[in-house]
Structures are given as structure tokens and as C-alpha cells.
Amino acid sequence: MHRKSLVIPLLLLASAAAARTAGGDGPAPDTETADTVIVVDKVQVTAIKQGLVLRSQPVAASIVGGRAIERGRIGAVKNLSQTVPNFHAPDYGSRMTSSIYVRGLGARIDQPVIGLNIDNVPVLNKDNFDTELADAERIEVLRGPQSTLYGRNTMGGVVNVYTLSPLTYEGVRLTAEYGSGDSYRFRASSYYKLSPDLGMAVTGYFTHTGGFFDNDCTGEKCDWERLGGGRWKTQWRNNRGVRIDNTFSFSALDQGGYPYAYAGEDIVRDGKTVIRNGQISYNDPSSYRRTTVSDGLTVRYDAAKYSVSSITSYQYSDDEMTLDQDFTPESWFTLRQARREHALTEDIVSRSHDGRRYGWLLGAFGFYRHGVMEAPVHFKRTGIEELILKNANENDLTYRYAWGRADGTGSDALFLGSDFRMPSAGGAVYHESNYTLGRWRFTAGLRFDFEHARLNYRNHTSTCYTKTHIKDGTVYERPVEIDNRRTLKQNFSEFLPKFSVMYAFDEVRNLYVTVAKGYKSGGFNTQIFSDVLQQALMNKMGIGEVYDVRRGVTYKPEYSWNYELGGHFSCMDGAVRGDFAVFYIDVRDQQLTVFPPGKTTGRMMTNAGRTRSVGAEAALQFAPWRSLEINTAYGYTDARFVKYETTVKDDAGNPVRISYKDNRIPYAPQHTLSAQAAWTLPTGVKWLGDVVLQAGVRCAGRIWWNEENTLSQPFYALADASVRFEHKHYSLDIWGRNLGGARYDVFYFKSIGNEFVQRGRPRTFGITLNINI
């Protein structure tokens, strides 16, 4: 039988400024003990590591229930952006990007700052975070370091997604949607029980977007997308406490290029304008495709006083990104990055049942990943002339490129090849204890995390050039053969403690203090190898310097200490509920994505010394009566560099040491704000059901784009509204987003010294039909 899930409650507490968002179908005014999760719901047993009721835990968390997911059309993690306080997931580039910023912490490439688990299975590869969350029953966003229970790369928090259970829901669910930009979406799923203890669910989906932005060079949309996939979920229970869940899923994604608009002064060559400010115009093909397959098996045994769970997964991904990396109509250079990865994980968790004075949890985790990647760069005529020959011809020799390989064959481009094998493995043991003494609850946890990472790379090119001595006209022909092979290794190990004290006034009102350590592992800068090879080539020509590969390619782990004071409250018989927190985060060796100075082609991760983040967040849900629900959430973050010095070159080419001390950290918004209201009006017509009127606003900003703090996106607001006809067997939504037509940027970057931005989505409208049989 169908069971309503809880709706997201996000409501601003204006006097505080920080923490968790609750969620539900709306609390009944006479049930003060109602919480953001359904305490009696059978599906809650899937929450293996944390307690059943997050409001009674010392954690800042937001819960999005099934009805809120459906009403808000939340089909991916990025759709939570701004509605969860201090949580920002900009929608830019391809689905490979998956950047998430929480409380001033974030990462655009490589290691994530926040973890993602789907039905308790961790998604190891950040490139796969942005996927379809079909039939999600609820989503939990836990903010602040969750490293003790979840390990590496969760120093900003964890997103837990739980999909609908075939043991608690039976029937057929159908969805069809059409919207602006020639966008349409279809989903079909069937949930049924083969026996009272055995359930099975099959889900399939397909989405298509025609695109919103034109590439003026080709006259075509550059941000089109096609995504399809499915899931097969099986659950079995017996009367002796054994539970087995298995979920198999797959997806196939195909995307066009990237709507990156030129943000500098107009480029003019030979009296002709190459590209104008604000124009999207590039000539070489750009695209992204991805195929993923995963299988997660959870086996759980519940004894009288404890439970033991085993979570095993296999994950496979195969993707390819093709880029016109200069993003101009000129032929500078292109990149193709193709990667395949296999991953295995195993997590064994044993814990005592809730409700006892002393509680404990003990776990062990291990993983193995093996990835291979090809990342060839092709320098074309403009790129060779401007980036290589122009520098070479500043002395007494004149260089010309032979446009091919040393044997005279080859295409009209310079090939720089980079091949990688990237095996890594790690393990951890962890424990958490909590002790309840009257109204006080004390929690202490410790995790030891270890990881071994290896990079086997091959950097190679084969080409030919000529040089002519200016004085005597002597011509020299020079073939160039470069084939560098090397193995780099790194080991990371860390102890990750956590301490908290909570005072509970009652079941839903409490205050807590938490101190926890966060940790993000180090890695290798694979995207800088084209620059490494370019410099090696130029060095063979007698110019330039050779990179220190180990120093430029590796980066160190990032560490943080998080200090947090928060609480949860409820009043007016549960009609008003809220959460708040204030925090201070001290970060050492923060990992930042930077663009090397000058006309370079890559990007790299570097460690920024020391940073700190201070902020607050609050959420409030107000339901004065059952037909009206108001939710707001607000987050404030002041994230700055405490110590970050780097060397740049002045106009004369001389190195200059500069400091970014006290500057704000790029890409992390200073404010996030959301306010939403839903008014349910019974029509009195049995076949029509209720009419739900919804309106809201989502805001973010200011967002600084560079370490110098000279460029930024001001605070912006996006207004949304919908009219929904809601019946137990169907719903029909007519919706609009960004109704005010706000113009804002979601991303900024540099390539070969040129600046680019991506505009946010324009005003969009659509209609969505859901059928439940």
C-alpha cells in the first residue's frame, strides 16, 4: 500500500544562521514528537550507520522526503543546491563536473569534499555523482565532517539517498514531463511482492534536453543531453532477523559541449573580430559520454541487542570527454580524455540497537580501484604558432613547424599523448561509542584510514621542426622523440576523531557541541601533463624549462578541524520546528583548483596553506494548519585564506611573490537562502483531489571567482512557482523556474589566458504528469 513520505522542511531562522533542514509531509499540530523521518517506517532500517531519528542526533542534517522530491522535481543531487543551507552545487559543464561546496569547502576536480551513498553503497568516483535519482524515497544531507563513520573525502558532509522499497510500496509509477528547451523526461517503475517477505522493483528512465545556449560558430545548441538507465532492486526478509537487499543499476549518458561564454575584451586579428564579450563560439567538437554499471549487496542480521551488516559493491564507469579547450573559433588545441574504472568496496558494520544507555558501533571498510585513462592533446596551427613558435622565435633562430611527424607523415596538428594507469586501495577501522546520562549524551569516535595511490604514466610525442639561423641562413632539421615513463606513489594515513556532547530537553529539543576532524586524501594532477610535455618539447628546442614532475603533479591531503554548536527545537505542539548551528572550521593544506600562470593549457590542484571558515545556518518549518506549510533556510559562510602565498610573473616576466591572506576562498557562496510556501486546497471533487499552490525563491551569492577577489558573482535570486493537481492515483504539475529571468553566472575559468563564464539557466516552464496505479 502506498505510504506518503515526508516533505522537505526548510525554513529560515532569522535570528540564528545555520544548520539543518528538517523534512516531512508536514507535522500534525498535535504530534510534537513527529520528526524529519518516519520513526515507524520499515524502510528506516536501511539507515545502517546513524540513528533512526536524526533530530535526536548531534548533527546538522537536512531531510528531503518523497513528497518534497516529487513536488520539487529533485532528480539529482545538484537540485538540492541552495534549498539546503550552506550547500551549493552549481549546474555547469557536463555531468562529470559534480562540484559541491559546503561551508566554504569544495572541490572542482579529483577528490570530493562530500560523500554520496545510494542505499548505503558509497559512490567512489566523483565523476558519477551527477546521476538520475529515480524513485528516491528520501535524501539526507549531513553537513560537517562525517569522517569517523564514512571516512576519506567526507570532511564537508555526506549525502545519503534511499530509494523506494518494494516491501513497503506496491504498484506501478509512471512519469512524463515536457519543458522549455525541448526537454522531456519519461520514467516507469513497477513494485511488487513475490511473497510477504520478498519484493522486487524494476525502474527505467529516459531524459532529453535540446539545450538552451547556441554555439554561434556552428549555429547549433551546445548543451543538449540524453540520459537513460534503469535499476533492478530485490529485497528479502525472514522472521529470524536476516535481511538481504541487492540493487543493480546502469545508465548511459550523452551530452553536447559546454556553454562557456567569452568574458574578456573582444579579440581582433587582422582587423576581424574573432570573438566578442559574452559570445559562445568555438569551432572544434565538444561532448561528454558516460556509461556506468553498479551492483550493491547488503546483508544484515538483527539480533536481540545488536545488528551486523555487510555492504558489498562493484562499480564500473566508462566515460569520454572531448573539448575544444580554447573555446574560441580559432584552432588552438583540443583535448580528449577517456577513462575506464573498476571499483570494489566492502563495509562491515556492527552496532548496538538504539534505546540503551550505552551504545556502540564498530566497523571495517576496504576498497580497491583501478582506472586507466588516455588524455591526448592536439595542438593546432594557432596553438603551435602562439604557444610554442612565438616563444622560440625570440632569439637568433627562426623556428618553423613541419606539420607532422619526423618521417613527414601525420596530420595538421601536434600530438601530445598522455596515458595513465591509476590503481589505488585503502582500508579503515572505526568505532563510535555514546553514553546517555539523564538528559546528557556523550559521543566519542575514532577512525584510522589508510590509502595507497599509484600513478603509472606515459608522456609521449613524435614530431619534427626546422630552425634557421638569422645571421647566416643555415637551416637545421630537428626530429623530436619524447617518451617518458614513470611511476609515482603516495601513501595517506590518518586518525580521525570525533567528540560531541548533547543536552536533550525532551525528544525533539536539544543542544549539542561537536568537535571533529575531517580529511581529504591527496592525489595526482593528471590534467597538467599536456603542459609538462609541452615544456619538455620546448626544452628540446632550446627554450623553456623542464617541469619538476613530482612537485607539480602530486598534491597533499587536506585536513580540517570542525567546531560546531547547534540544536533542534519544536514548539506550538509541533507546528513550528527548526534547527540551527554555528561553526568554525580550521583547514590546513586546503586543496584548490588553479590555472597555471600564462598561456597554459591545463589546470591543477594545489595546496593553499591554511584557510578558515566561520559561519552559521538555520532552518525553520512553520505549519499553522494542515493546508499551509512554509519552509525557509539560510546559510552564511565567511571562508578566507589565513596563509596562502604563491609566485606569479609580472609584465616583464620576473617572478613576484604575492599573498592572498584574508581574501575569500573562490567558488564558495557567502550566502544561501531559500523560502518556500505550499498551500493545499481541497476541491471537493473526488476524481480531482487537491490543488496545491507553491511559490518560492532560491538565492546565493556573493561568489568570488579568483584568489585575487577581483571578479565575483553578486547575490542573485531565482523565483519559482507551480500549480499542482494532486490525487492519490495521479498528479499534474504546471511549473516555472527563474520566473524573474535573473541573469547570473555559475562558473568562471581561464584557458590560455582568456576568461570564460557560464550563464545560469534562463526562465523555464514545463508540465509534469505522475500516475500511480
PDB file of C-alpha atoms in Angstrom, residues 49 347-351 360-365 428-432 446-447:
ATOM      1  CA  LYS A  49      25.300   3.878  10.447  1.00  0.00           C
ATOM      2  CA  ASP A 347      31.960  -2.260   4.582  1.00  0.00           C
ATOM      3  CA  ILE A 348      31.182  -4.372   7.660  1.00  0.00           C
ATOM      4  CA  VAL A 349      29.235  -2.600  10.394  1.00  0.00           C
ATOM      5  CA  SER A 350      28.177  -3.930  13.778  1.00  0.00           C
ATOM      6  CA  ARG A 351      26.187  -1.756  16.142  1.00  0.00           C
ATOM      7  CA  TRP A 360      28.380   1.392  20.268  1.00  0.00           C
ATOM      8  CA  LEU A 361      29.294   0.926  16.623  1.00  0.00           C
ATOM      9  CA  LEU A 362      32.271  -0.937  15.202  1.00  0.00           C
ATOM     10  CA  GLY A 363      33.197  -1.142  11.529  1.00  0.00           C
ATOM     11  CA  ALA A 364      35.813  -2.025   8.938  1.00  0.00           C
ATOM     12  CA  PHE A 365      35.955  -0.715   5.385  1.00  0.00           C
ATOM     13  CA  ALA A 428      39.872   1.632   7.610  1.00  0.00           C
ATOM     14  CA  VAL A 429      38.697   0.506  11.030  1.00  0.00           C
ATOM     15  CA  TYR A 430      36.393   2.715  13.070  1.00  0.00           C
ATOM     16  CA  HIS A 431      34.474   2.829  16.319  1.00  0.00           C
ATOM     17  CA  GLU A 432      31.928   5.116  17.917  1.00  0.00           C
ATOM     18  CA  LEU A 446      37.814   7.290  16.153  1.00  0.00           C
ATOM     19  CA  ARG A 447      38.741   6.050  12.704  1.00  0.00           C
TER      20      ARG A 447
END
